Amino acid sequence: MTITEDRAADAPTPEIGRARTRKEDQRLITGRTRWTDNIQLPGMLHLAMVRSPFAHATISAINTDEAKAASGVLAVFTGEDLKDIQGVNITAWPISADQKTPDHLPVAVSHVAHAGEIVAVVAARSSAEARDAAELVDVDYDELPAVLDLKQAATDSVLAHPGLGTNTSATWQLDSASGGTGGDIEAAIATAREGGIVIEREYRQQRLIPAFMEPRSTVVDPTGEQVTMWSATQVPHVLRFCIAATTGLQESKIRVIAPDVGGGFGGKLQTTPEEFATLAVARKLGKPCKYTETRSETMVSGHHGRDQWQKLTLAAEKDGTVTGLKVELMADLGAYAALVGGGVPVLGAWMFNSIYKFAAYQFNVTTYYTNKTWVDAYRGAGRPEATYGIERLMDELAVEVGVDPLEIREKNWIKHEEFPFTTVAGMTYDSGNYEAATAKAKELFGYDELRAEQRRRRESNDPVQLGIGISTFTEMCGLAPSRILGVLSYGAGGWESASIRMLATGTVEVVTGSSAHGQGHETAWSQIVADRLGVPFEDIEVLHGDTQIAPRGMDTYGSRSLVVGAEAVIRAADKVIEKAKPIAAHMLEASVDDIEFSAGRFGVKGTDKSVSMPEVALETWTCHNLPDGIEPTIDADATFDPNTFSFPHGTHLCAMEVDTETGATTMRKYVCVDDIGNIVNPLIVEGQVHGGLVQGIAQALWEGAEYDDQGTLVTGSFVDYTLPTSADTISFITDHTTSPSTTNTLGTKGVGEAGTIASTPAVVNAIVDAVRSFGVNDILMPCTPERVWKAIQKGRAVPVEGERDAQPHFDEGAPNQDPGAASPESASEGSQS
């Protein structure tokens, strides 16, 4: 032990706020990492899934003889073979007590409800042999009528699950009048009809595919006393629980490891049929088994996102002051209620009102089953859908009043001096400054200059028109307070856990229940702990993604890792400091009451005597001279359950050029200013924002999962499902303002979903703004050149003043095609009011 007499040395440079390159990137970009598919175990078999080509059918017979005789094949299993041990894919969020939820077996036994559903599993010595043999499995199907359209599903004319007797899964409502947070919505609309403004619109949120970089993969080793599963998953702890709850295996006998995971975007927030099927086959054979999906399997059987029809009614006074908002959603669950799929639309309930001061509000959602791939969380999960709806409506209100879209927003948003503010939906926003974010965004964008250019182009009838799109948004993230989740019938809590282990050499192990799949946890957590404990950044190791190493956790989704997971880390670090104080006091021959901790050193008040944290850790480990009654450890655990969400916000501005002769769109400029509270690592934040922007812009311009009338996914590869590349996007201008959150120690807010949530309406608002003078007030996403051109042609044929006299087309009694089959003309008609 060396007691330092000089405490005047320079304090280390703070890590929080420093743009450090990520620790994990070296192994990721050089390939020196361990993806699930890289794992090789002695005697391991490879699996291939036999999938239904039909969207809806009963299974009358399966002949596996030829497949079993194929080269390298050890076994072929049907759902009947596995039914006693395969478990079931459960839903963790029934949104109502009477929700109808069909059983979702990993391997179907008698009935398939979507194309791509597993009906048999082949186990062979190589993946190529398994895939070849899967082609030899002969399945007799009796095809049934399939329901593929959301509005047709509402009629129950064709049933996705005949045994349920209906396609309706559940209904759910949030009403400000019954909740005591606002007035009666019907009264507000009636009043507006008499002397104000009522705007009715119908918007479509198309179905999307998460399209993560690494295909899903699972390896199961059933040998020994413990079953070990490696999986490319966002939720190793949730997966372990679901396996134990449905297969009969003891939870203590299950180890789930999420090694390096190549992206998720919500697409790996799931317990998948493939994971359960691999586990069942491995247990049956008593041998390690691996399954890695092909990209086409990813797209046809990995869950999809979004897929809603939104009917929105906004009431306002003549001057544009909003008075009420009514939301009616139809949400497609696909063939099954996924892990949290039923609750994803519900998350929008608290966000349709967004940053605006509505006096009355009602949110209604009905969820339906169709014979398409099941739907669950996709980056933003309910919040992008809500932000899109309200930001499109605010543009419509600005047109009706005859003012700039930014002016109508400023007129109605919560002012910075009004925080904390309880919204009409019952959420309390703790901090924010929409004025500051918008002012900075306008300056960076050159808003007034671009508006002037827009006027010049219109006056000259330029064939290439300029449109300016706005999205001022907030989102609730940091999912979630456990008590609120309990009230909403969610099947788990929202807490997060962390441990800090102080090693004898002075280095630190941080164990977190929040597992990363690209977010940079290892870097950010190291920065936080370095500042908190005064230990060098390089001396900190972050461990995660293994239920044996990190036995407690609620995993990663909903922009919760930093605001919930890192708060648990901070609380564990603070416990380390408190546990170390008596030992430091003993080393310094001082009273514990006189010990203070700063910049990694314990010192005696009023003196220059101090010892470092590593010195205390070594003294604790040797245990040669500890105070009586002190146990020889300063390690600490902490679990944090937040009282509320965090609420990042921002202003996004987009300029789009639209060639009115061809419908081609070109992004001219994109500026976003986000307020995510205090920033731990600006470099990571910038990467998250840029990635989120591209995904949101892609929904507006390119992406959409489309089915033919037989239920076959026709966008089942990247040839047909148009993901953007860097060549398709521009350089974004990003910046931030800072309103620290009051809900956590760091003052941080989530950022992982912000770009996706805000960007889609900004782009569509810009395109519509460019062609509104042609009588267009909506274009179905994705806004392809064909759809834009056809909307312009139709708009030219409809008197602009007459467009507000028509009624919105939200007739649940008549089928309305999904985006893959819908014509742009019918899409525009559906949004007229």
XYZ file of C-alpha atoms in Angstrom, residues 17-535:
519
model
C -18.953 13.594 -23.362
C -15.819 12.296 -25.066
C -16.095 10.999 -28.654
C -14.226 7.754 -28.113
C -14.053 5.167 -30.857
C -15.825 2.028 -29.812
C -13.919 -0.695 -27.989
C -15.841 -3.431 -29.741
C -15.232 -2.209 -33.282
C -11.737 -3.647 -33.637
C -12.923 -7.229 -33.390
C -16.101 -6.572 -35.356
C -14.569 -4.937 -38.404
C -11.579 -7.304 -38.576
C -13.726 -10.411 -38.282
C -12.029 -11.472 -35.055
C -15.332 -12.046 -33.364
C -17.787 -14.802 -32.638
C -21.122 -14.741 -34.409
C -23.469 -17.590 -33.561
C -22.914 -19.150 -36.972
C -19.152 -19.248 -36.293
C -19.624 -21.638 -33.366
C -18.473 -25.189 -34.050
C -19.005 -27.950 -31.479
C -17.759 -31.568 -31.600
C -20.294 -33.834 -33.302
C -22.569 -30.918 -34.160
C -25.427 -31.495 -36.601
C -26.943 -28.937 -38.944
C -30.650 -28.298 -39.343
C -32.848 -27.209 -42.205
C -36.470 -26.172 -41.870
C -39.202 -27.437 -44.176
C -41.627 -24.543 -44.653
C -45.150 -24.298 -45.931
C -45.503 -22.716 -49.384
C -49.146 -21.942 -48.582
C -50.477 -19.028 -46.558
C -53.280 -21.121 -45.069
C -53.721 -24.867 -45.098
C -54.241 -28.004 -43.069
C -51.578 -30.718 -43.097
C -53.042 -34.054 -44.152
C -49.841 -36.108 -44.364
C -46.053 -35.820 -44.262
C -43.771 -38.438 -45.833
C -40.178 -38.181 -44.641
C -38.827 -41.518 -45.935
C -36.903 -40.152 -48.907
C -35.394 -37.341 -46.844
C -34.303 -39.760 -44.116
C -32.508 -41.876 -46.717
C -30.615 -38.920 -48.156
C -26.866 -38.499 -47.782
C -25.718 -37.308 -44.380
C -29.189 -37.197 -42.817
C -29.540 -38.509 -39.277
C -33.190 -37.695 -38.624
C -36.277 -35.846 -39.814
C -38.849 -34.614 -37.315
C -42.393 -33.401 -37.840
C -44.479 -31.330 -35.468
C -46.161 -34.542 -34.311
C -42.741 -35.969 -33.387
C -41.807 -32.894 -31.367
C -45.129 -31.821 -29.890
C -44.408 -33.051 -26.359
C -41.117 -31.163 -25.939
C -41.066 -28.315 -28.449
C -42.808 -25.731 -26.266
C -44.751 -22.814 -27.689
C -44.079 -19.240 -28.784
C -45.839 -17.179 -26.153
C -47.189 -13.645 -26.170
C -46.063 -11.516 -23.253
C -48.514 -8.698 -23.789
C -52.223 -9.542 -24.010
C -53.714 -6.058 -24.271
C -57.140 -7.083 -23.014
C -58.538 -9.759 -20.734
C -60.509 -11.267 -23.603
C -57.743 -11.153 -26.209
C -57.956 -14.108 -28.577
C -54.557 -15.754 -28.991
C -54.072 -18.851 -31.136
C -51.386 -21.346 -30.143
C -48.160 -20.740 -32.051
C -46.281 -24.019 -32.179
C -42.644 -23.854 -33.322
C -43.254 -26.736 -35.754
C -46.838 -26.919 -36.977
C -48.718 -30.142 -36.257
C -51.940 -29.877 -38.265
C -52.485 -26.286 -39.449
C -50.327 -23.574 -41.035
C -51.364 -19.935 -40.944
C -48.734 -18.206 -43.087
C -46.339 -19.042 -45.902
C -42.982 -19.947 -44.400
C -44.353 -21.658 -41.297
C -42.205 -24.654 -40.250
C -43.735 -28.118 -40.801
C -40.647 -30.358 -40.401
C -36.967 -30.247 -39.418
C -34.102 -32.128 -41.060
C -30.914 -32.918 -39.118
C -27.805 -33.748 -41.148
C -24.023 -33.708 -40.920
C -23.722 -30.528 -42.978
C -25.972 -27.603 -43.723
C -25.890 -28.338 -47.455
C -27.016 -31.929 -46.888
C -29.771 -30.757 -44.566
C -31.072 -28.229 -47.110
C -30.954 -30.792 -49.927
C -32.870 -33.327 -47.854
C -35.478 -30.734 -46.841
C -36.468 -30.578 -50.504
C -37.306 -34.294 -50.333
C -39.861 -34.044 -47.527
C -43.272 -34.623 -49.111
C -46.103 -32.729 -47.421
C -49.754 -33.043 -48.410
C -51.654 -29.809 -47.760
C -55.339 -29.048 -48.028
C -55.257 -25.387 -48.958
C -57.731 -23.077 -47.216
C -58.929 -19.591 -48.141
C -56.492 -16.978 -46.830
C -57.214 -13.523 -45.502
C -54.446 -11.180 -46.638
C -56.004 -7.727 -46.397
C -56.392 -5.945 -43.078
C -59.768 -4.417 -43.875
C -61.095 -7.701 -45.199
C -59.929 -9.341 -41.970
C -62.223 -6.984 -40.053
C -65.252 -8.414 -41.879
C -64.541 -12.008 -40.767
C -65.567 -13.148 -44.245
C -62.439 -15.333 -44.314
C -60.817 -16.498 -41.093
C -57.061 -16.756 -40.517
C -57.740 -19.216 -37.674
C -61.161 -20.838 -38.180
C -61.088 -22.227 -34.657
C -61.150 -18.716 -33.172
C -64.370 -17.806 -34.954
C -63.097 -14.296 -35.683
C -60.045 -12.436 -36.943
C -60.297 -9.863 -34.171
C -57.689 -10.391 -31.475
C -58.401 -7.497 -29.112
C -59.558 -3.922 -28.732
C -58.065 -1.284 -26.455
C -58.901 2.333 -25.678
C -57.358 5.332 -23.942
C -59.833 8.151 -23.350
C -58.924 11.470 -21.771
C -62.427 12.003 -20.409
C -62.636 8.683 -18.560
C -58.997 8.967 -17.508
C -59.454 12.430 -16.048
C -56.708 14.025 -18.152
C -58.906 15.897 -20.615
C -62.347 16.554 -22.030
C -64.800 14.566 -24.114
C -63.521 13.991 -27.646
C -66.922 13.774 -29.307
C -67.942 17.093 -27.754
C -64.695 18.683 -28.945
C -65.265 17.460 -32.506
C -68.908 18.565 -32.492
C -67.936 22.036 -31.314
C -65.280 22.284 -34.015
C -67.764 21.256 -36.701
C -70.026 24.130 -35.702
C -67.529 26.955 -35.683
C -63.996 25.677 -36.072
C -62.007 23.190 -38.131
C -62.311 19.415 -38.380
C -59.716 17.518 -40.408
C -60.191 13.816 -41.119
C -57.513 11.755 -42.748
C -56.664 8.109 -43.252
C -53.037 7.034 -43.430
C -51.387 3.735 -44.186
C -48.349 2.400 -42.371
C -47.025 -0.242 -44.734
C -45.523 -3.514 -43.595
C -41.724 -3.442 -43.205
C -38.980 -6.032 -42.772
C -36.261 -5.309 -40.166
C -33.483 -6.571 -42.522
C -30.702 -6.798 -39.942
C -27.173 -7.528 -41.182
C -26.657 -10.935 -39.551
C -29.271 -13.626 -40.243
C -30.722 -15.289 -37.169
C -28.789 -18.313 -35.970
C -29.114 -20.764 -33.095
C -26.774 -23.405 -31.671
C -27.905 -25.754 -28.901
C -25.675 -28.067 -26.879
C -27.847 -30.444 -24.813
C -24.964 -32.553 -23.509
C -24.060 -32.463 -19.850
C -26.226 -31.303 -16.970
C -27.063 -27.957 -18.537
C -28.578 -27.058 -21.903
C -26.653 -24.204 -23.533
C -28.138 -22.150 -26.328
C -26.245 -19.594 -28.373
C -28.562 -17.325 -30.305
C -28.427 -14.117 -32.315
C -30.995 -12.518 -30.043
C -31.688 -9.197 -28.367
C -33.315 -10.902 -25.377
C -31.246 -13.750 -23.884
C -32.867 -13.444 -20.444
C -36.391 -13.341 -21.822
C -35.577 -16.293 -24.076
C -34.354 -18.385 -21.142
C -37.545 -17.653 -19.216
C -39.777 -18.559 -22.172
C -37.933 -21.838 -22.730
C -38.335 -22.775 -19.082
C -41.981 -21.697 -19.001
C -43.044 -23.769 -22.011
C -40.746 -26.800 -22.362
C -40.540 -28.157 -18.825
C -36.798 -27.543 -18.540
C -35.678 -26.038 -15.239
C -34.599 -22.426 -15.667
C -31.444 -23.131 -13.649
C -30.535 -25.806 -16.208
C -30.720 -23.404 -19.166
C -27.900 -21.122 -20.243
C -28.563 -18.661 -23.075
C -25.690 -16.784 -24.688
C -26.062 -13.911 -27.122
C -22.546 -13.556 -28.557
C -21.760 -10.714 -30.932
C -25.071 -9.963 -32.629
C -25.116 -8.296 -36.031
C -27.972 -5.870 -35.582
C -31.573 -6.347 -34.583
C -33.749 -3.217 -34.898
C -36.404 -5.122 -32.932
C -36.235 -7.990 -35.413
C -34.399 -10.144 -32.859
C -36.648 -9.112 -29.978
C -38.455 -12.398 -30.154
C -38.512 -15.997 -29.113
C -38.500 -17.670 -32.476
C -39.892 -20.982 -33.743
C -36.400 -21.791 -34.990
C -34.884 -21.454 -31.513
C -37.463 -23.808 -30.012
C -37.221 -26.258 -32.910
C -33.419 -26.411 -32.656
C -33.672 -27.010 -28.926
C -36.239 -29.773 -29.381
C -34.223 -31.614 -32.038
C -30.995 -31.320 -30.023
C -32.755 -32.817 -26.993
C -34.286 -35.589 -29.089
C -30.926 -36.585 -30.585
C -28.749 -35.754 -27.594
C -26.332 -33.959 -29.903
C -25.369 -30.313 -30.499
C -27.386 -28.790 -33.346
C -27.097 -25.583 -35.344
C -29.596 -23.732 -37.486
C -28.721 -20.614 -39.484
C -31.373 -19.137 -41.726
C -30.920 -18.011 -45.301
C -31.701 -14.397 -46.145
C -34.923 -15.411 -47.865
C -35.962 -17.263 -44.697
C -35.227 -14.125 -42.705
C -37.633 -12.162 -44.824
C -40.451 -14.668 -44.988
C -40.426 -15.976 -41.406
C -38.650 -13.387 -39.261
C -41.266 -11.042 -37.873
C -42.291 -7.905 -39.765
C -43.113 -4.438 -38.484
C -45.711 -1.616 -38.701
C -48.771 -2.579 -40.864
C -51.582 -0.269 -39.751
C -54.461 1.747 -41.090
C -54.925 5.002 -39.187
C -58.137 7.017 -39.184
C -57.454 10.392 -37.544
C -59.832 13.216 -36.664
C -58.389 16.521 -35.496
C -60.512 19.327 -34.057
C -59.277 22.921 -33.864
C -60.448 26.487 -33.533
C -60.475 28.727 -36.601
C -57.087 30.196 -35.678
C -55.497 26.738 -35.595
C -55.519 26.095 -31.837
C -55.992 22.348 -31.504
C -58.829 21.189 -29.254
C -59.164 17.463 -29.804
C -57.691 14.381 -31.461
C -59.382 11.041 -32.106
C -57.334 8.070 -33.272
C -58.803 4.853 -34.663
C -56.263 2.184 -35.600
C -56.550 -1.128 -37.357
C -53.382 -3.139 -36.688
C -52.362 -6.323 -38.493
C -50.758 -8.883 -36.178
C -50.121 -11.281 -39.031
C -50.744 -14.953 -38.324
C -49.953 -14.922 -34.608
C -49.728 -12.668 -31.571
C -45.974 -12.260 -31.242
C -44.000 -11.760 -28.029
C -45.023 -8.099 -27.658
C -46.715 -7.665 -31.041
C -50.186 -7.078 -29.665
C -48.909 -4.250 -27.492
C -46.816 -2.455 -30.111
C -49.762 -0.405 -31.472
C -50.718 0.447 -27.883
C -47.365 2.188 -27.402
C -48.596 4.817 -29.829
C -51.468 5.699 -27.499
C -49.298 8.114 -25.527
C -47.537 9.592 -28.545
C -50.213 10.585 -31.066
C -50.743 13.763 -29.031
C -46.969 14.275 -29.272
C -45.709 17.727 -28.210
C -49.100 19.409 -28.559
C -51.582 20.655 -25.961
C -54.824 18.930 -26.843
C -57.781 19.467 -24.540
C -59.495 16.192 -25.476
C -58.087 12.923 -26.792
C -59.182 9.395 -27.532
C -57.115 6.487 -28.842
C -58.694 3.269 -30.096
C -57.000 0.214 -31.555
C -58.295 -3.103 -32.815
C -55.824 -5.838 -33.671
C -56.544 -8.488 -36.307
C -55.078 -11.745 -37.559
C -54.258 -12.325 -41.226
C -52.450 -15.139 -43.041
C -49.192 -13.220 -43.308
C -45.941 -13.311 -41.358
C -46.439 -12.258 -37.775
C -45.761 -8.635 -36.773
C -43.809 -7.360 -33.774
C -41.536 -4.505 -32.734
C -39.480 -2.742 -35.386
C -37.228 0.229 -34.603
C -39.478 2.675 -32.749
C -42.325 0.190 -32.139
C -45.572 2.167 -32.209
C -43.928 5.570 -31.799
C -42.980 6.072 -35.499
C -46.548 5.227 -36.495
C -47.934 7.783 -34.060
C -45.444 10.491 -35.009
C -46.201 9.975 -38.674
C -49.926 10.391 -38.131
C -49.826 13.545 -36.027
C -47.111 15.269 -38.048
C -48.975 14.650 -41.291
C -52.107 16.068 -39.648
C -50.349 19.208 -38.419
C -49.317 19.989 -41.989
C -52.943 19.593 -43.060
C -54.059 21.952 -40.308
C -51.515 24.547 -41.409
C -52.911 24.390 -44.961
C -56.458 24.791 -43.672
C -55.549 27.831 -41.561
C -53.265 29.242 -44.244
C -50.084 29.568 -42.215
C -46.567 28.119 -42.315
C -46.418 24.554 -40.918
C -43.832 25.616 -38.345
C -46.123 28.379 -37.149
C -49.009 25.996 -36.516
C -46.714 23.718 -34.524
C -45.312 26.526 -32.409
C -48.818 27.742 -31.709
C -49.755 24.402 -30.171
C -46.642 22.915 -28.656
C -45.679 22.824 -24.982
C -43.490 25.821 -24.123
C -40.186 25.222 -22.410
C -41.275 27.061 -19.258
C -44.240 24.679 -18.896
C -42.131 21.601 -18.117
C -42.733 19.277 -16.384
C -45.965 18.929 -18.334
C -48.669 16.290 -18.016
C -50.196 15.575 -21.399
C -53.788 14.826 -22.303
C -52.724 11.162 -22.590
C -51.531 11.169 -18.973
C -47.767 11.138 -19.537
C -45.602 13.646 -17.642
C -42.806 15.011 -19.814
C -40.001 15.976 -17.445
C -37.954 18.339 -19.618
C -37.686 19.773 -23.097
C -37.214 22.866 -25.199
C -38.902 22.591 -28.583
C -38.227 26.256 -29.314
C -34.453 25.864 -29.018
C -34.278 22.721 -31.155
C -36.457 24.267 -33.844
C -34.538 27.542 -33.920
C -31.230 25.725 -34.388
C -32.689 23.440 -37.056
C -34.108 26.408 -38.997
C -30.748 28.128 -38.951
C -28.813 25.069 -40.104
C -31.424 24.347 -42.770
C -31.647 27.849 -44.190
C -35.418 27.616 -43.802
C -36.404 31.099 -44.986
C -34.104 30.917 -48.016
C -35.509 27.541 -49.084
C -39.072 28.806 -48.681
C -38.193 31.733 -50.924
C -36.739 29.369 -53.530
C -39.890 27.273 -53.304
C -42.055 30.316 -54.078
C -39.906 31.196 -57.081
C -40.193 27.705 -58.502
C -43.963 27.703 -58.127
C -44.342 31.112 -59.688
C -42.242 30.041 -62.689
C -44.037 26.679 -63.040
C -40.708 24.888 -62.772
C -41.262 21.206 -63.620
C -39.051 20.334 -60.646
C -40.842 21.588 -57.566
C -39.298 22.015 -54.107
C -41.038 20.777 -50.980
C -40.132 21.361 -47.346
C -41.076 18.778 -44.755
C -41.211 19.216 -40.997
C -41.289 16.750 -38.139
C -41.260 18.069 -34.586
C -41.489 15.048 -32.350
C -41.064 13.511 -28.967
C -41.027 9.876 -27.950
C -41.317 7.896 -24.771
C -38.356 5.607 -24.299
C -36.423 3.888 -21.587
C -38.972 1.103 -21.451
C -40.287 0.862 -18.838
C -41.597 1.363 -15.298
C -42.632 -2.052 -14.030
C -45.752 -0.778 -12.270
C -47.026 0.835 -15.468
C -46.260 -2.352 -17.397
C -48.204 -4.304 -14.801
C -51.259 -2.082 -15.216
C -51.023 -2.692 -18.982
C -50.942 -6.503 -18.448
C -47.395 -6.774 -19.792
C -45.870 -10.109 -18.810
C -42.549 -8.846 -17.410
C -40.953 -5.934 -15.601
C -38.985 -2.984 -16.909
C -36.089 -2.962 -14.443
C -32.461 -3.535 -15.313
C -29.596 -5.047 -13.362
C -25.830 -4.501 -13.148
C -22.843 -5.676 -11.132
C -19.375 -4.234 -10.660
C -16.474 -6.479 -9.733
C -13.311 -4.830 -8.432
C -10.377 -7.057 -9.305
C -7.164 -7.281 -7.291
C -5.083 -5.784 -10.105
C -7.133 -2.592 -10.029
C -9.111 -3.398 -13.131
C -12.892 -3.549 -13.248
C -15.505 -5.917 -14.634
C -18.903 -4.416 -15.338
C -21.688 -6.948 -15.767
C -24.852 -5.643 -17.380
C -28.196 -7.289 -18.084
C -28.596 -5.114 -21.158
C -27.009 -6.918 -24.090
C -25.737 -5.021 -27.115
C -26.252 -5.738 -30.793
C -24.393 -2.767 -32.207
C -25.180 0.086 -29.811
C -21.729 0.427 -28.222
C -22.492 -0.654 -24.660
C -18.931 -1.750 -23.975
C -17.596 1.712 -24.778
C -20.291 3.829 -23.149
C -20.458 1.757 -19.978
C -16.661 1.958 -19.672
C -16.794 5.742 -19.975
C -19.449 5.998 -17.306
C -17.657 3.727 -14.845
C -14.300 5.382 -15.537
C -15.700 8.726 -14.450
C -17.607 7.306 -11.513
C -14.775 5.229 -10.038
C -11.767 7.131 -11.355
C -10.408 4.016 -13.063
